[in-house]
PDB file of C-alpha atoms in Angstrom:
ATOM      1  CA  MET C   1     -21.493  -4.177  -1.303  1.00 58.00           C
ATOM      2  CA  ALA C   2     -20.817  -0.787  -2.130  1.00 67.00           C
ATOM      3  CA  LYS C   3     -22.796   1.728  -0.079  1.00 80.00           C
ATOM      4  CA  VAL C   4     -25.098   4.500  -1.576  1.00 79.00           C
ATOM      5  CA  THR C   5     -24.397   7.994  -0.030  1.00 87.00           C
ATOM      6  CA  VAL C   6     -27.014  10.605   0.944  1.00 88.00           C
ATOM      7  CA  ASP C   7     -25.861  12.865  -1.893  1.00 91.00           C
ATOM      8  CA  GLN C   8     -26.681   9.990  -4.453  1.00 88.00           C
ATOM      9  CA  ILE C   9     -30.027   9.159  -3.048  1.00 88.00           C
ATOM     10  CA  ARG C  10     -30.731  12.921  -3.166  1.00 91.00           C
ATOM     11  CA  GLN C  11     -29.629  13.059  -6.886  1.00 92.00           C
ATOM     12  CA  ARG C  12     -31.553  10.094  -7.795  1.00 89.00           C
ATOM     13  CA  LEU C  13     -34.739  11.519  -6.116  1.00 91.00           C
ATOM     14  CA  ALA C  14     -34.461  14.637  -7.929  1.00 93.00           C
ATOM     15  CA  ALA C  15     -34.020  12.684 -11.487  1.00 93.00           C
ATOM     16  CA  ILE C  16     -36.915  10.536 -10.545  1.00 92.00           C
ATOM     17  CA  ASP C  17     -38.995  13.408  -9.544  1.00 93.00           C
ATOM     18  CA  GLY C  18     -38.481  15.158 -12.871  1.00 94.00           C
ATOM     19  CA  ARG C  19     -39.246  12.064 -14.760  1.00 92.00           C
ATOM     20  CA  ARG C  20     -42.442  11.475 -12.748  1.00 92.00           C
ATOM     21  CA  ARG C  21     -43.609  14.965 -13.383  1.00 92.00           C
ATOM     22  CA  HIS C  22     -42.990  14.429 -17.065  1.00 92.00           C
ATOM     23  CA  TYR C  23     -45.370  11.248 -17.080  1.00 91.00           C
ATOM     24  CA  GLU C  24     -48.031  13.343 -15.225  1.00 91.00           C
ATOM     25  CA  ARG C  25     -47.997  16.100 -17.582  1.00 90.00           C
ATOM     26  CA  LYS C  26     -47.920  13.752 -20.618  1.00 89.00           C
ATOM     27  CA  SER C  27     -50.799  12.028 -19.392  1.00 88.00           C
ATOM     28  CA  ARG C  28     -52.921  14.964 -19.104  1.00 87.00           C
ATOM     29  CA  GLU C  29     -52.509  15.681 -22.999  1.00 82.00           C
ATOM     30  CA  PRO C  30     -54.822  14.167 -25.507  1.00 78.00           C
ATOM     31  CA  GLY C  31     -54.040  10.584 -25.951  1.00 77.00           C
ATOM     32  CA  ARG C  32     -52.991   7.986 -23.186  1.00 81.00           C
ATOM     33  CA  LEU C  33     -49.870   6.835 -21.999  1.00 84.00           C
ATOM     34  CA  ARG C  34     -48.409   3.842 -23.543  1.00 88.00           C
ATOM     35  CA  GLN C  35     -48.264   0.860 -21.379  1.00 86.00           C
ATOM     36  CA  HIS C  36     -44.499   1.029 -20.702  1.00 87.00           C
ATOM     37  CA  GLU C  37     -45.100   4.800 -19.798  1.00 90.00           C
ATOM     38  CA  VAL C  38     -47.606   3.514 -17.430  1.00 88.00           C
ATOM     39  CA  TRP C  39     -45.091   1.212 -15.730  1.00 87.00           C
ATOM     40  CA  ARG C  40     -42.551   3.795 -15.603  1.00 88.00           C
ATOM     41  CA  HIS C  41     -44.849   6.377 -14.010  1.00 89.00           C
ATOM     42  CA  THR C  42     -46.119   3.592 -11.597  1.00 90.00           C
ATOM     43  CA  TYR C  43     -42.404   2.862 -10.345  1.00 88.00           C
ATOM     44  CA  LEU C  44     -41.537   6.590 -10.546  1.00 89.00           C
ATOM     45  CA  ALA C  45     -44.315   7.347  -7.916  1.00 90.00           C
ATOM     46  CA  HIS C  46     -42.833   4.664  -5.644  1.00 89.00           C
ATOM     47  CA  PRO C  47     -39.300   4.095  -6.260  1.00 88.00           C
ATOM     48  CA  TYR C  48     -38.328   1.258  -4.138  1.00 85.00           C
ATOM     49  CA  LEU C  49     -34.822   0.804  -5.329  1.00 85.00           C
ATOM     50  CA  LEU C  50     -33.824   4.372  -4.782  1.00 83.00           C
ATOM     51  CA  GLY C  51     -31.347   3.788  -2.110  1.00 84.00           C
ATOM     52  CA  ALA C  52     -30.062   0.180  -3.639  1.00 86.00           C
ATOM     53  CA  PRO C  53     -26.423  -0.178  -4.729  1.00 86.00           C
ATOM     54  CA  ASP C  54     -26.056  -0.711  -8.220  1.00 86.00           C
ATOM     55  CA  GLU C  55     -25.511  -4.560  -7.478  1.00 89.00           C
ATOM     56  CA  ARG C  56     -28.912  -4.748  -6.002  1.00 89.00           C
ATOM     57  CA  VAL C  57     -30.499  -2.936  -8.948  1.00 87.00           C
ATOM     58  CA  ALA C  58     -28.447  -5.278 -11.546  1.00 89.00           C
ATOM     59  CA  GLU C  59     -29.744  -8.344  -9.396  1.00 91.00           C
ATOM     60  CA  ARG C  60     -33.442  -7.081  -9.392  1.00 88.00           C
ATOM     61  CA  PHE C  61     -32.930  -6.344 -13.306  1.00 86.00           C
ATOM     62  CA  LYS C  62     -31.770  -9.940 -13.937  1.00 87.00           C
ATOM     63  CA  SER C  63     -34.533 -11.365 -12.032  1.00 86.00           C
ATOM     64  CA  ILE C  64     -37.186  -9.444 -13.710  1.00 82.00           C
ATOM     65  CA  PHE C  65     -35.451 -10.193 -17.165  1.00 78.00           C
ATOM     66  CA  MET C  66     -35.464 -14.090 -16.320  1.00 76.00           C
ATOM     67  CA  ASN C  67     -39.289 -13.995 -15.245  1.00 78.00           C
ATOM     68  CA  VAL C  68     -40.165 -12.106 -18.547  1.00 74.00           C
ATOM     69  CA  ASN C  69     -38.126 -14.107 -21.326  1.00 70.00           C
ATOM     70  CA  GLU C  70     -38.759 -17.814 -22.088  1.00 73.00           C
ATOM     71  CA  LEU C  71     -35.480 -19.588 -22.196  1.00 70.00           C
ATOM     72  CA  SER C  72     -34.614 -22.810 -23.771  1.00 75.00           C
ATOM     73  CA  ALA C  73     -33.277 -25.928 -21.669  1.00 76.00           C
ATOM     74  CA  GLU C  74     -29.855 -24.556 -22.579  1.00 80.00           C
ATOM     75  CA  GLY C  75     -30.507 -21.341 -21.027  1.00 75.00           C
ATOM     76  CA  LYS C  76     -30.777 -19.368 -24.406  1.00 78.00           C
ATOM     77  CA  GLU C  77     -33.615 -17.166 -25.822  1.00 74.00           C
ATOM     78  CA  PRO C  78     -35.409 -18.580 -28.702  1.00 71.00           C
ATOM     79  CA  ARG C  79     -34.439 -16.962 -32.077  1.00 72.00           C
ATOM     80  CA  SER C  80     -36.830 -15.046 -34.220  1.00 68.00           C
ATOM     81  CA  ASP C  81     -37.152 -17.834 -36.537  1.00 69.00           C
ATOM     82  CA  GLY C  82     -38.581 -20.086 -33.556  1.00 58.00           C
ATOM     83  CA  SER C  83     -35.408 -22.157 -33.049  1.00 60.00           C
ATOM     84  CA  ASP C  84     -33.326 -22.419 -29.855  1.00 51.00           C
ATOM     85  CA  GLY C  85     -30.492 -20.182 -30.611  1.00 50.00           C
TER      86      GLY C  85
END
């Protein structure tokens, strides 16, 4: 597994902090944050994958993707017409 350097973590943290501040500013404006923005802000407030190598992030994405999507017995996503595609 590839190692993550301290400089990479610092760069990621700076980017995360900027995005977190964006959502905090936006939440104070009239109108509420959309649900996906609330989820992003929640993660950005506690970025548990900050120091993770790309392989770990990809593994976590796959895990979330598999838990969110319903797949057919063949492991395929249903098509928009309702059939297994």
